[in-house]
CSV table of N, CA and C in Angstrom, one decimal:
chain,number,residue,atom,x,y,z
A,64,MET,N,4.3,12.7,-6.9
A,64,MET,CA,3.4,12.1,-8.1
A,64,MET,C,4.6,12.4,-9.0
A,65,ILE,N,5.0,13.3,-9.1
A,65,ILE,CA,7.1,13.8,-9.9
A,65,ILE,C,6.7,12.9,-9.9
A,66,ASP,N,7.4,11.9,-9.0
A,66,ASP,CA,8.0,11.0,-9.2
A,66,ASP,C,8.4,9.8,-9.8
A,67,LEU,N,6.9,10.1,-9.2
A,67,LEU,CA,6.4,8.3,-10.4
A,67,LEU,C,5.8,8.5,-11.6
A,68,PHE,N,6.1,10.1,-12.0
A,68,PHE,CA,5.4,10.5,-13.1
A,68,PHE,C,7.7,10.5,-14.2
A,69,THR,N,8.2,10.7,-13.4
A,69,THR,CA,10.3,10.9,-13.5
A,69,THR,C,10.5,9.1,-13.9
A,70,ILE,N,10.2,8.3,-13.4
A,70,ILE,CA,10.3,7.0,-13.0
A,70,ILE,C,10.2,6.3,-14.3
A,71,GLN,N,8.8,6.5,-14.5
A,71,GLN,CA,7.8,6.0,-15.3
A,71,GLN,C,8.4,6.2,-17.2
A,72,GLN,N,8.7,7.7,-17.0
A,72,GLN,CA,8.9,8.9,-18.5
A,72,GLN,C,10.7,8.2,-18.4
A,73,ARG,N,11.3,7.3,-17.0
A,73,ARG,CA,12.4,6.4,-18.2
A,73,ARG,C,12.7,5.9,-17.7
A,74,VAL,N,12.4,4.6,-16.8
A,74,VAL,CA,12.2,3.1,-16.5
A,74,VAL,C,11.0,2.4,-17.4
A,75,GLY,N,10.4,3.0,-17.5
A,75,GLY,CA,8.7,2.2,-18.3
A,75,GLY,C,8.1,1.7,-17.9
A,76,ARG,N,7.9,1.4,-16.6
A,76,ARG,CA,6.6,0.8,-16.3
A,76,ARG,C,6.4,2.1,-14.4
A,77,LEU,N,6.2,1.2,-13.5
A,77,LEU,CA,5.6,1.3,-12.1
A,77,LEU,C,5.5,0.0,-11.1
A,78,ASP,N,5.6,-1.1,-12.1
A,78,ASP,CA,5.7,-1.8,-11.5
A,78,ASP,C,7.0,-2.5,-11.6
A,79,ASN,N,7.3,-3.4,-10.2
A,79,ASN,CA,8.2,-5.0,-10.1
A,79,ASN,C,9.4,-3.9,-9.9
A,80,LEU,N,9.3,-3.0,-9.4
A,80,LEU,CA,10.7,-2.3,-9.1
A,80,LEU,C,11.2,-2.4,-8.1
A,81,ARG,N,12.9,-2.2,-7.9
A,81,ARG,CA,13.2,-2.7,-6.9
A,81,ARG,C,13.8,-0.4,-6.4
A,82,ILE,N,13.8,-0.5,-5.3
A,82,ILE,CA,14.2,0.9,-4.9
A,82,ILE,C,14.6,0.8,-3.6
A,83,GLY,N,15.6,1.5,-3.3
A,83,GLY,CA,16.5,2.5,-2.7
A,83,GLY,C,15.8,3.5,-1.7
A,84,VAL,N,15.6,3.9,-1.2
A,84,VAL,CA,15.4,4.9,-0.5
A,84,VAL,C,16.3,5.7,0.6
A,85,GLY,N,16.4,7.1,1.1
A,85,GLY,CA,16.2,7.4,2.1
A,85,GLY,C,17.2,9.2,2.0
A,86,PHE,N,17.2,9.5,3.9
A,86,PHE,CA,18.0,8.9,3.9
A,86,PHE,C,17.6,9.7,5.8
A,87,ASP,N,16.5,10.0,5.9
A,87,ASP,CA,16.0,10.4,6.5
A,87,ASP,C,13.8,10.5,6.6
A,88,PRO,N,14.0,9.6,6.5
A,88,PRO,CA,12.3,9.0,6.5
A,88,PRO,C,11.8,9.4,7.9
A,89,LEU,N,11.8,9.4,8.8
A,89,LEU,CA,10.8,9.9,10.2
A,89,LEU,C,10.7,11.7,10.3
A,90,HIS,N,11.2,11.7,9.3
A,90,HIS,CA,11.2,13.3,8.8
A,90,HIS,C,11.0,13.9,7.6
A,91,SER,N,10.1,12.8,6.2
A,91,SER,CA,10.4,13.0,6.0
A,91,SER,C,9.1,13.1,5.4
A,92,ARG,N,8.3,14.2,4.7
A,92,ARG,CA,6.6,13.3,4.1
A,92,ARG,C,7.5,12.6,2.6
A,93,SER,N,8.1,13.6,1.9
A,93,SER,CA,8.0,13.4,-0.2
A,93,SER,C,8.8,11.6,0.2
A,94,ILE,N,9.2,10.9,1.7
A,94,ILE,CA,9.4,9.9,1.0
A,94,ILE,C,8.1,8.7,1.7
A,95,ARG,N,7.9,9.4,2.6
A,95,ARG,CA,6.2,8.8,3.3
A,95,ARG,C,5.6,8.7,2.0
A,96,SER,N,5.0,9.6,1.6
A,96,SER,CA,4.3,9.4,0.3
A,96,SER,C,5.0,9.1,-0.7
A,97,PHE,N,5.9,8.8,-1.5
A,97,PHE,CA,6.5,8.1,-2.2
A,97,PHE,C,6.8,6.9,-2.4
A,98,CYS,N,6.8,6.0,-0.8
A,98,CYS,CA,6.3,4.9,-0.6
A,98,CYS,C,4.9,4.3,-0.8
A,99,LEU,N,3.6,5.4,-0.2
A,99,LEU,CA,2.9,5.2,-0.1
A,99,LEU,C,2.3,4.4,-1.9
A,100,ALA,N,2.9,6.2,-2.6
A,100,ALA,CA,2.5,5.4,-4.3
A,100,ALA,C,2.9,4.4,-4.6
A,101,LEU,N,4.1,4.0,-4.3
A,101,LEU,CA,4.7,2.9,-4.4
A,101,LEU,C,4.2,1.4,-4.4
A,102,SER,N,3.7,2.0,-3.1
A,102,SER,CA,2.1,0.7,-2.4
A,102,SER,C,0.9,-0.1,-3.3
A,103,LYS,N,1.2,1.0,-4.0
A,103,LYS,CA,0.3,1.2,-5.3
A,103,LYS,C,0.1,0.0,-6.4
A,104,PHE,N,1.1,-0.3,-6.5
A,104,PHE,CA,1.2,-0.8,-8.0
A,104,PHE,C,2.3,-2.4,-7.7
A,105,PRO,N,2.0,-3.3,-8.2
A,105,PRO,CA,2.1,-4.4,-7.9
A,105,PRO,C,4.0,-4.5,-7.5
A,106,ASN,N,4.7,-5.7,-6.9
A,106,ASN,CA,5.7,-5.8,-6.6
A,106,ASN,C,7.0,-5.3,-6.6
A,107,ASN,N,6.1,-4.5,-6.0
A,107,ASN,CA,7.3,-3.1,-6.0
A,107,ASN,C,8.3,-3.6,-3.8
A,108,GLY,N,9.6,-2.9,-4.5
A,108,GLY,CA,10.0,-3.0,-2.9
A,108,GLY,C,11.3,-2.5,-2.7
A,109,ILE,N,11.4,-2.0,-1.4
A,109,ILE,CA,11.9,-0.5,-1.4
A,109,ILE,C,13.4,-1.1,-0.1
A,110,VAL,N,14.5,-0.7,-0.2
A,110,VAL,CA,14.6,-0.4,1.5
A,110,VAL,C,15.7,0.8,1.5
A,111,VAL,N,14.7,0.9,3.1
A,111,VAL,CA,14.9,2.3,3.1
A,111,VAL,C,15.6,2.6,4.2
A,112,VAL,N,17.2,3.5,4.3
A,112,VAL,CA,18.2,3.8,4.6
A,112,VAL,C,18.3,4.2,5.3
A,113,SER,N,18.1,4.4,6.9
A,113,SER,CA,19.0,5.9,7.3
A,113,SER,C,19.7,5.3,8.5
A,114,PRO,N,20.0,6.6,9.1
A,114,PRO,CA,20.6,6.5,10.4
A,114,PRO,C,19.6,6.1,11.7
A,115,GLU,N,19.8,5.3,13.1
A,115,GLU,CA,18.4,4.6,13.2
A,115,GLU,C,17.7,5.6,13.6
A,116,GLN,N,18.0,6.5,14.4
A,116,GLN,CA,17.6,7.7,15.2
A,116,GLN,C,16.6,8.9,14.3
A,117,CYS,N,16.4,7.7,12.3
A,117,CYS,CA,15.6,8.3,11.7
A,117,CYS,C,15.2,7.4,11.4
A,118,ALA,N,15.1,6.8,11.7
A,118,ALA,CA,14.0,5.7,11.2
A,118,ALA,C,13.2,5.1,10.5
A,119,MET,N,12.4,4.7,9.9
A,119,MET,CA,10.8,5.5,9.2
A,119,MET,C,9.9,4.8,10.5
A,120,PRO,N,9.0,4.6,11.1
A,120,PRO,CA,8.6,4.0,12.3
A,120,PRO,C,8.0,3.0,12.1
A,121,LYS,N,7.7,2.7,13.0
A,121,LYS,CA,7.4,0.7,12.7
A,121,LYS,C,5.6,1.1,11.6
A,122,ASN,N,5.2,1.9,12.4
A,122,ASN,CA,3.4,1.6,12.3
A,122,ASN,C,3.5,2.1,10.4
A,123,GLN,N,4.5,2.6,10.4
A,123,GLN,CA,4.2,2.6,8.8
A,123,GLN,C,5.2,2.1,8.0
A,124,VAL,N,6.0,1.4,9.3
A,124,VAL,CA,6.7,-0.5,7.4
A,124,VAL,C,5.3,-0.8,8.0
A,125,THR,N,4.8,-0.7,8.9
A,125,THR,CA,3.6,-2.8,8.8
A,125,THR,C,2.1,-2.2,7.8
A,126,ASP,N,1.7,-0.9,7.9
A,126,ASP,CA,1.2,0.3,7.3
A,126,ASP,C,1.7,-0.5,5.4
A,127,LEU,N,3.1,0.0,5.4
A,127,LEU,CA,2.8,-0.3,3.7
A,127,LEU,C,3.3,-1.5,3.0
A,128,GLN,N,3.5,-2.7,4.1
A,128,GLN,CA,3.7,-3.8,3.7
A,128,GLN,C,2.2,-4.6,4.1
A,129,SER,N,1.1,-3.5,4.5
A,129,SER,CA,0.4,-4.0,4.7
A,129,SER,C,-0.4,-4.6,2.8
A,130,ARG,N,0.0,-3.4,2.8
A,130,ARG,CA,-0.9,-2.4,1.3
A,130,ARG,C,0.4,-2.9,-0.1
A,131,GLY,N,1.3,-4.4,0.1
A,131,GLY,CA,2.2,-5.5,-0.6
A,131,GLY,C,2.9,-4.6,-0.8
A,132,LEU,N,3.5,-4.1,-0.2
A,132,LEU,CA,5.2,-2.8,-0.5
A,132,LEU,C,5.9,-4.2,0.2
A,133,THR,N,6.7,-4.4,-0.3
A,133,THR,CA,8.1,-5.6,0.3
A,133,THR,C,9.3,-4.3,1.1
A,134,VAL,N,9.2,-4.7,2.1
A,134,VAL,CA,9.7,-3.2,2.6
A,134,VAL,C,11.0,-3.7,3.5
A,135,GLY,N,12.3,-3.0,3.6
A,135,GLY,CA,13.7,-3.6,4.0
A,135,GLY,C,14.3,-2.0,4.6
A,136,GLU,N,15.0,-2.7,6.0
A,136,GLU,CA,15.2,-1.3,6.3
A,136,GLU,C,16.8,-1.6,7.3
A,137,SER,N,17.7,-0.5,6.7
A,137,SER,CA,19.1,-0.8,7.0
A,137,SER,C,19.7,0.8,7.2
A,138,SER,N,20.7,0.4,8.3
A,138,SER,CA,21.3,1.8,8.6
A,138,SER,C,22.7,1.8,7.8
A,139,ASP,N,22.9,1.2,6.9
A,139,ASP,CA,24.3,0.9,6.3
A,139,ASP,C,23.9,1.7,4.6
A,140,LYS,N,24.5,2.4,4.3
A,140,LYS,CA,24.0,3.2,3.0
A,140,LYS,C,24.2,1.7,1.6
A,141,ASP,N,25.6,1.2,2.3
A,141,ASP,CA,25.2,-0.5,0.8
A,141,ASP,C,24.4,-0.8,0.2
A,142,ALA,N,23.7,-1.1,1.8
A,142,ALA,CA,22.5,-1.8,1.3
A,142,ALA,C,21.3,-0.7,0.5
A,143,MET,N,21.8,-0.1,0.3
A,143,MET,CA,20.9,0.4,-1.2
A,143,MET,C,21.7,0.3,-2.4
A,144,LEU,N,22.4,0.1,-3.2
A,144,LEU,CA,23.3,0.5,-4.2
A,144,LEU,C,23.0,-1.3,-5.2
A,145,ASP,N,22.3,-1.7,-4.8
A,145,ASP,CA,22.2,-2.7,-6.2
A,145,ASP,C,21.1,-2.6,-6.5
A,146,ARG,N,20.4,-1.1,-6.2
A,146,ARG,CA,18.4,-1.4,-6.3
A,146,ARG,C,18.8,-0.4,-8.1
A,147,GLU,N,17.8,-0.3,-8.4
A,147,GLU,CA,17.5,0.3,-9.9
A,147,GLU,C,17.9,1.6,-9.9
A,148,VAL,N,17.4,2.0,-9.0
A,148,VAL,CA,16.4,3.8,-9.2
A,148,VAL,C,16.9,3.9,-7.2
A,149,LEU,N,17.5,5.0,-7.3
A,149,LEU,CA,18.1,5.7,-5.9
A,149,LEU,C,16.5,6.6,-5.7
A,150,TYR,N,16.4,6.6,-4.4
A,150,TYR,CA,14.9,8.2,-4.1
A,150,TYR,C,15.5,8.6,-2.9
A,151,VAL,N,16.6,9.6,-2.7
A,151,VAL,CA,17.0,10.0,-2.0
A,151,VAL,C,16.9,11.8,-1.3
A,152,ASN,N,16.8,11.9,-0.3
A,152,ASN,CA,16.1,13.5,0.6
A,152,ASN,C,17.0,13.7,1.3
A,153,ARG,N,17.3,15.1,1.7
A,153,ARG,CA,18.2,16.0,2.7
A,153,ARG,C,17.6,15.8,3.4
A,154,PHE,N,18.6,15.4,4.9
A,154,PHE,CA,18.0,15.5,6.2
A,154,PHE,C,17.5,16.5,6.7
A,155,GLN,N,15.9,16.4,7.4
A,155,GLN,CA,15.8,17.3,7.9
A,155,GLN,C,15.8,18.2,8.8
A,156,LYS,N,16.8,18.7,9.3
A,156,LYS,CA,17.4,19.7,10.0
A,156,LYS,C,17.2,20.4,11.4
A,157,GLU,N,16.1,20.8,9.8
A,157,GLU,CA,15.0,21.7,11.2
A,157,GLU,C,14.1,20.6,11.9
A,158,ARG,N,14.3,19.4,12.1
A,158,ARG,CA,13.4,19.1,13.0
A,158,ARG,C,14.0,17.9,14.6
A,159,PHE,N,15.0,18.1,14.1
A,159,PHE,CA,16.3,17.7,15.3
A,159,PHE,C,16.6,18.8,16.0
A,160,ALA,N,15.6,17.9,17.1
A,160,ALA,CA,16.6,19.1,18.4
A,160,ALA,C,17.4,19.4,19.1
A,161,ASP,N,19.3,18.6,18.4
A,161,ASP,CA,20.2,18.4,18.3
A,161,ASP,C,20.6,18.3,16.9
A,162,ALA,N,20.6,19.7,16.6
A,162,ALA,CA,20.7,20.0,14.9
A,162,ALA,C,22.6,19.2,14.5
A,163,SER,N,23.3,19.0,15.2
A,163,SER,CA,25.0,18.5,15.4
A,163,SER,C,24.4,17.5,14.9
A,164,MET,N,23.7,16.5,14.8
A,164,MET,CA,23.6,15.1,15.1
A,164,MET,C,23.2,15.7,13.7
A,165,VAL,N,23.1,15.8,12.2
A,165,VAL,CA,23.1,16.2,10.6
A,165,VAL,C,24.6,16.2,10.2
A,166,ASP,N,25.0,16.7,10.9
A,166,ASP,CA,26.5,17.2,9.9
A,166,ASP,C,27.6,15.1,10.1
A,167,GLN,N,27.2,15.5,11.1
A,167,GLN,CA,28.1,13.9,11.6
A,167,GLN,C,26.8,12.5,10.4
A,168,PHE,N,24.8,13.0,10.3
A,168,PHE,CA,24.8,11.9,8.9
A,168,PHE,C,24.8,12.4,7.9
A,169,ILE,N,25.6,13.2,7.3
A,169,ILE,CA,25.2,14.5,5.8
A,169,ILE,C,26.6,13.2,5.3
A,170,LYS,N,27.8,13.5,6.9
A,170,LYS,CA,29.4,12.6,5.9
A,170,LYS,C,29.0,11.4,5.9
A,171,GLU,N,28.3,10.2,6.3
A,171,GLU,CA,28.0,9.0,6.4
A,171,GLU,C,27.2,9.0,5.4
A,172,PHE,N,25.6,9.1,5.2
A,172,PHE,CA,25.3,9.4,4.4
A,172,PHE,C,24.9,10.2,3.6
A,173,VAL,N,25.9,10.4,2.8
A,173,VAL,CA,25.8,10.1,1.0
A,173,VAL,C,25.8,9.9,-0.1
A,174,ILE,N,25.7,10.0,-1.2
A,174,ILE,CA,25.0,9.4,-2.8
A,174,ILE,C,27.1,10.1,-3.1
A,175,THR,N,27.9,8.9,-3.8
A,175,THR,CA,29.1,9.8,-4.5
A,175,THR,C,28.3,9.4,-5.5
A,176,SER,N,29.8,10.3,-6.6
A,176,SER,CA,29.7,9.1,-8.5
A,176,SER,C,30.4,8.5,-7.7
A,177,GLN,N,31.4,7.9,-6.8
A,177,GLN,CA,31.9,6.8,-7.2
A,177,GLN,C,31.4,6.0,-6.7
A,178,ASP,N,30.0,5.7,-5.9
A,178,ASP,CA,29.2,5.0,-5.6
A,178,ASP,C,28.6,4.5,-6.8
A,179,LEU,N,28.7,5.3,-8.0
A,179,LEU,CA,27.2,4.7,-8.9
A,179,LEU,C,28.8,4.0,-10.0
A,180,ILE,N,29.9,4.5,-10.1
A,180,ILE,CA,30.7,4.1,-11.0
A,180,ILE,C,30.8,2.4,-10.1
A,181,GLU,N,31.0,2.0,-9.4
A,181,GLU,CA,31.3,0.9,-8.2
A,181,GLU,C,29.9,-0.2,-8.6
A,182,HIS,N,28.6,-0.1,-8.6
A,182,HIS,CA,27.8,0.0,-8.2
A,182,HIS,C,26.6,0.0,-9.4
A,183,ASP,N,26.9,-0.9,-9.9
A,183,ASP,CA,26.4,-0.5,-12.4
A,183,ASP,C,24.7,-0.7,-11.9
A,184,ALA,N,24.1,-1.3,-10.8
A,184,ALA,CA,22.8,-1.8,-10.8
A,184,ALA,C,22.1,-0.7,-10.8
A,185,VAL,N,22.2,0.5,-9.6
A,185,VAL,CA,21.5,1.9,-10.0
A,185,VAL,C,22.0,2.6,-11.5
A,186,LYS,N,20.7,2.7,-11.4
A,186,LYS,CA,20.5,3.5,-13.4
A,186,LYS,C,19.9,4.7,-13.1
A,187,HIS,N,19.1,4.7,-12.0
A,187,HIS,CA,18.5,6.6,-12.2
A,187,HIS,C,18.6,7.0,-10.2
A,188,VAL,N,18.3,8.5,-9.8
A,188,VAL,CA,18.3,9.4,-8.8
A,188,VAL,C,18.1,10.0,-9.3
A,189,LEU,N,17.1,9.3,-8.5
A,189,LEU,CA,15.9,11.4,-7.7
A,189,LEU,C,15.8,11.8,-6.5
A,190,ASP,N,15.3,12.8,-6.5
A,190,ASP,CA,15.6,13.1,-4.7
A,190,ASP,C,15.5,14.8,-5.1
A,191,PRO,N,13.4,15.1,-5.3
A,191,PRO,CA,13.6,15.4,-4.6
A,191,PRO,C,13.5,18.0,-4.4
A,192,LEU,N,15.2,17.6,-3.2
A,192,LEU,CA,15.2,18.3,-3.9
A,192,LEU,C,15.0,19.8,-3.0
A,193,PRO,N,15.6,20.8,-2.5
A,193,PRO,CA,16.9,20.6,-2.2
A,193,PRO,C,17.9,19.5,-2.0
A,194,ARG,N,18.5,19.7,-2.5
A,194,ARG,CA,20.4,18.8,-2.1
A,194,ARG,C,20.9,19.6,-0.6
A,195,VAL,N,21.2,18.9,-0.1
A,195,VAL,CA,21.5,19.6,0.7
A,195,VAL,C,23.3,18.7,2.0
A,196,GLY,N,23.8,18.0,0.9
A,196,GLY,CA,24.3,17.1,1.0
A,196,GLY,C,23.9,15.6,1.3
A,197,GLU,N,22.3,15.0,0.3
A,197,GLU,CA,22.6,14.3,0.7
A,197,GLU,C,23.6,13.3,-1.1
A,198,LEU,N,23.5,14.3,-1.8
A,198,LEU,CA,24.0,13.2,-3.6
A,198,LEU,C,25.3,14.4,-3.7
A,199,ASP,N,26.5,13.9,-3.9
A,199,ASP,CA,28.1,14.3,-5.0
A,199,ASP,C,27.7,15.3,-5.8
A,200,THR,N,28.1,16.4,-6.0
A,200,THR,CA,28.1,17.0,-7.2
A,200,THR,C,28.3,16.6,-8.5
A,201,LYS,N,28.8,15.6,-8.4
A,201,LYS,CA,30.1,15.2,-9.1
A,201,LYS,C,28.7,14.9,-10.2
A,202,ILE,N,27.3,13.8,-9.2
A,202,ILE,CA,26.7,12.7,-9.3
A,202,ILE,C,25.9,13.7,-11.6
A,203,ASP,N,25.8,14.8,-11.0
A,203,ASP,CA,25.2,15.7,-11.7
A,203,ASP,C,25.4,15.5,-13.3
A,204,SER,N,26.7,14.6,-13.8
A,204,SER,CA,26.7,15.2,-15.7
A,204,SER,C,26.8,13.2,-15.4
A,205,MET,N,26.4,12.5,-14.5
A,205,MET,CA,25.8,11.5,-14.9
A,205,MET,C,25.1,10.9,-15.6
A,206,LYS,N,24.2,9.8,-16.7
A,206,LYS,CA,23.4,10.0,-16.9
A,206,LYS,C,22.6,9.0,-15.7
A,207,GLN,N,23.0,9.0,-14.7
A,207,GLN,CA,22.0,8.4,-14.0
A,207,GLN,C,20.6,9.2,-13.0
A,208,ALA,N,21.5,10.6,-12.7
A,208,ALA,CA,20.9,11.4,-12.3
A,208,ALA,C,19.5,11.9,-12.7
A,209,ALA,N,18.7,11.7,-12.3
A,209,ALA,CA,17.3,11.9,-12.7
A,209,ALA,C,17.2,13.1,-12.3
A,210,TYR,N,17.2,13.6,-11.4
A,210,TYR,CA,16.4,14.6,-10.3
A,210,TYR,C,15.9,15.8,-10.6
A,211,PHE,N,17.0,16.5,-12.9
A,211,PHE,CA,16.5,17.9,-13.0
A,211,PHE,C,15.8,17.4,-13.7
A,212,GLU,N,15.8,16.3,-14.3
A,212,GLU,CA,14.2,15.9,-15.1
A,212,GLU,C,13.4,16.2,-14.4
A,213,GLN,N,13.3,15.9,-12.7
A,213,GLN,CA,12.1,14.8,-12.3
A,213,GLN,C,12.1,17.2,-11.9
A,214,SER,N,12.4,18.2,-11.1
A,214,SER,CA,12.2,18.5,-11.2
A,214,SER,C,11.9,19.6,-12.4
A,215,ASP,N,12.7,19.4,-13.3
A,215,ASP,CA,11.5,20.0,-14.9
A,215,ASP,C,10.2,19.5,-14.8
A,216,GLN,N,10.0,17.7,-14.5
A,216,GLN,CA,9.1,17.8,-15.0
A,216,GLN,C,7.6,18.6,-13.9
A,217,ARG,N,8.3,19.8,-13.6
A,217,ARG,CA,7.1,21.4,-13.1
A,217,ARG,C,6.4,21.7,-13.8
A,218,ARG,N,7.9,21.9,-15.1
A,218,ARG,CA,7.3,22.9,-16.3
A,218,ARG,C,6.0,23.6,-16.1
A,219,THR,N,5.9,24.5,-17.3
A,219,THR,CA,4.5,23.8,-18.3
A,219,THR,C,4.5,24.3,-20.1
A,220,GLY,N,3.2,23.6,-20.2
A,220,GLY,CA,3.4,24.3,-22.0
A,220,GLY,C,3.0,22.7,-22.6
A,221,GLU,N,3.2,22.6,-23.3
A,221,GLU,CA,2.8,21.4,-24.1
A,221,GLU,C,3.4,20.1,-23.9
A,222,ASP,N,4.1,19.5,-23.5
A,222,ASP,CA,4.1,18.2,-22.9
A,222,ASP,C,3.5,17.7,-21.3
A,223,ASP,N,3.3,19.1,-20.5
A,223,ASP,CA,2.8,19.8,-19.5
A,223,ASP,C,2.7,17.8,-19.1
A,224,PRO,N,3.2,17.0,-18.4
A,224,PRO,CA,2.8,16.4,-17.1
A,224,PRO,C,1.6,16.4,-15.7
A,225,SER,N,0.9,17.7,-15.8
A,225,SER,CA,0.5,18.1,-14.7
A,225,SER,C,-1.4,17.7,-14.9
A,226,PRO,N,-2.1,17.7,-15.9
A,226,PRO,CA,-2.8,16.7,-16.0
A,226,PRO,C,-2.8,15.1,-15.6
A,227,PHE,N,-1.8,14.7,-15.7
A,227,PHE,CA,-1.9,13.0,-15.3
A,227,PHE,C,-1.0,12.9,-14.3
A,228,VAL,N,-0.6,13.9,-13.3
A,228,VAL,CA,0.1,13.9,-11.9
A,228,VAL,C,-1.4,14.7,-11.5
A,229,ARG,N,-2.4,15.6,-11.7
A,229,ARG,CA,-3.7,16.0,-11.0
A,229,ARG,C,-4.4,14.4,-10.7
A,230,LYS,N,-4.4,13.5,-11.6
A,230,LYS,CA,-5.6,11.9,-11.6
A,230,LYS,C,-5.2,11.3,-11.0
A,231,THR,N,-4.1,11.4,-10.7
A,231,THR,CA,-2.8,10.0,-10.4
A,231,THR,C,-3.1,10.9,-9.3
A,232,CYS,N,-2.6,11.8,-8.4
A,232,CYS,CA,-2.8,12.6,-6.8
A,232,CYS,C,-4.6,11.9,-6.7
A,233,VAL,N,-5.2,12.3,-7.5
A,233,VAL,CA,-6.7,12.3,-6.5
A,233,VAL,C,-6.9,10.8,-6.4
A,234,ALA,N,-6.7,9.6,-8.0
A,234,ALA,CA,-6.6,8.2,-7.6
A,234,ALA,C,-5.9,7.8,-5.7
A,235,LEU,N,-4.5,8.3,-6.0
A,235,LEU,CA,-3.8,7.6,-4.8
A,235,LEU,C,-4.9,8.3,-3.3
A,236,SER,N,-5.0,9.8,-3.4
A,236,SER,CA,-5.9,10.1,-2.3
A,236,SER,C,-6.6,9.3,-1.6
A,237,SER,N,-7.8,8.6,-2.5
A,237,SER,CA,-8.9,7.7,-2.1
A,237,SER,C,-8.0,6.7,-0.9
A,238,THR,N,-6.9,6.8,-0.2
A,238,THR,CA,-6.4,5.2,1.1
A,238,THR,C,-5.8,6.4,1.1
A,239,PRO,N,-6.3,6.8,2.7
A,239,PRO,CA,-5.5,7.0,3.1
A,239,PRO,C,-3.7,6.3,3.6
A,240,MET,N,-3.1,6.4,4.2
A,240,MET,CA,-1.0,5.8,5.1
A,240,MET,C,-2.6,6.6,6.6
A,241,SER,N,-2.0,5.2,7.4
A,241,SER,CA,-2.2,5.1,8.5
A,241,SER,C,-1.1,6.5,9.5
A,242,GLY,N,-1.5,7.1,10.6
A,242,GLY,CA,0.0,7.2,10.6
A,242,GLY,C,0.1,9.1,10.6
A,243,LEU,N,-0.1,9.1,9.1
A,243,LEU,CA,0.6,10.2,8.9
A,243,LEU,C,-0.6,11.1,9.3
A,244,PRO,N,0.1,12.1,9.5
A,244,PRO,CA,-1.0,14.0,10.4
A,244,PRO,C,-1.6,14.4,8.6
A,245,VAL,N,-2.6,14.6,9.0
A,245,VAL,CA,-3.8,15.5,7.8
A,245,VAL,C,-3.7,16.5,8.4
A,246,THR,N,-3.1,17.5,7.6
A,246,THR,CA,-3.1,18.9,7.5
A,246,THR,C,-4.4,19.3,6.5
A,247,LYS,N,-5.0,20.1,7.0
A,247,LYS,CA,-6.2,21.3,6.4
A,247,LYS,C,-5.3,22.4,5.6
């Protein structure tokens, strides 16, 4: 929910968003929960970018679509670069039977500072961190970099977003997404 809070703070809304999501939706719980949360708001659309081996399972795509989220899929990184928000996550190397595949994926699926310079549609880049090759460190100093703000939202203090985030979690948890494991 910190992700949604960061988008609300930066964009000013949680509806009518065009978001590029990558790069390991098969293994990433944060990508799945982020997409589910986006489906709670009207007129949002995502394009999920990943290597075919890491594609979002079809039952999850169908579930998100049934909830009103427009979902596109691509194995071409450029498909996400016309979106106003990018949400990227590391490849979950520990979940691959052949971890050497991840090294190749990291070379191909990385957002660079040059990508953001050439594609000015991208205004905000989020990453739940840690960063493991999915984002060029040169982006850190660019105005699009929202991931440090995103991680700073975990702080406590006068402007602590925790009550907002907790209320949002409770509201969203009332509708489970099919196909996701439930942990106790």
